[in-house]
Amino acid sequence: MAKTPASRVDKLLSSMGYGSRKEMARLAQAGGITLDGAPLVDVSARIPITPDLPSRLQIEGRALDPIAGMVILLNKPLGMSCSHKEIGPLVYDLLPPRWRRRDPGISTVGRLDKQTSGLLLLTDDGKLLHRIISPKHHVQKTYRATLARPLNGTEGALFASGQLMLEGEDKPLAPAHLDIITETEALISVTEGRYHQVRRMFAATGNHVEALHRQTLGGLALPDDLAPGAWRLLDDTEISLIFQ
Ligand code: URA
């Protein structure tokens, strides 16, 4: 059986963004850290990192944040960017501010454009992130696209052909699937994550994407009850749906 990992309390809390080790020592001295309801004063003590730790360890009367290895499902609203390099609101602003200081850090699993909404995952699990975005795993992403002009009827075959070459690229796109909803609305499923891929695919057919919303990632769908800007953690069963 795998050995339960353990960590010094100050190191653990500081890696979760609660503050420096010194600040954690001070907080513990002031009675601000409890384990199973009793004050935990010695932050140099090692503690086993078990799944029930967030319900046992309280910081200033609140349950500990999720421990490393979390996957966040966010309904990305329009107008927020996934890249730290861009100015303006970031999807990270929707999470608790101390999560910005976590180590390992939280990253988006791939990116959605600022003007794309819908299903976005964030995680601090680098291995899982690479498994999801690696083209090797063919995780299918489905988007609802609203178009400026009516579909001309040739798009489905072109996208499925595996021969569509986007401008400035030297490798054709992998086959993608199109489901027409109305003459200006379609579901498009792709397994790659090239830059502005869906917008450029429709641009290659002489059309223009006016709105783009990601609905599914593998077998995981954006739940109807998750409002734009809202997020929640995924459990292991939901994470495994991504690869179905
Ligand atoms: N394709 C795009 O063009 N934009 C996205 O945000 C995602 C896929």
Short mmCIF file of N, CA and C in Angstrom, two decimals, residues 105 145 158 226:
data_model
loop_
_atom_site.label_atom_id
_atom_site.label_comp_id
_atom_site.label_asym_id
_atom_site.label_seq_id
_atom_site.Cartn_x
_atom_site.Cartn_y
_atom_site.Cartn_z
N GLY A 105 1.30 25.48 -8.11
CA GLY A 105 0.32 26.48 -8.51
C GLY A 105 -0.83 25.89 -9.31
N ALA A 145 -21.19 26.88 -31.40
CA ALA A 145 -20.74 28.08 -32.13
C ALA A 145 -21.94 28.79 -32.74
N LEU A 158 -15.65 19.14 -44.81
CA LEU A 158 -14.30 19.75 -44.74
C LEU A 158 -13.67 19.49 -43.37
N LEU A 226 -24.53 25.32 -12.95
CA LEU A 226 -23.31 26.06 -12.62
C LEU A 226 -23.36 27.38 -13.40
#
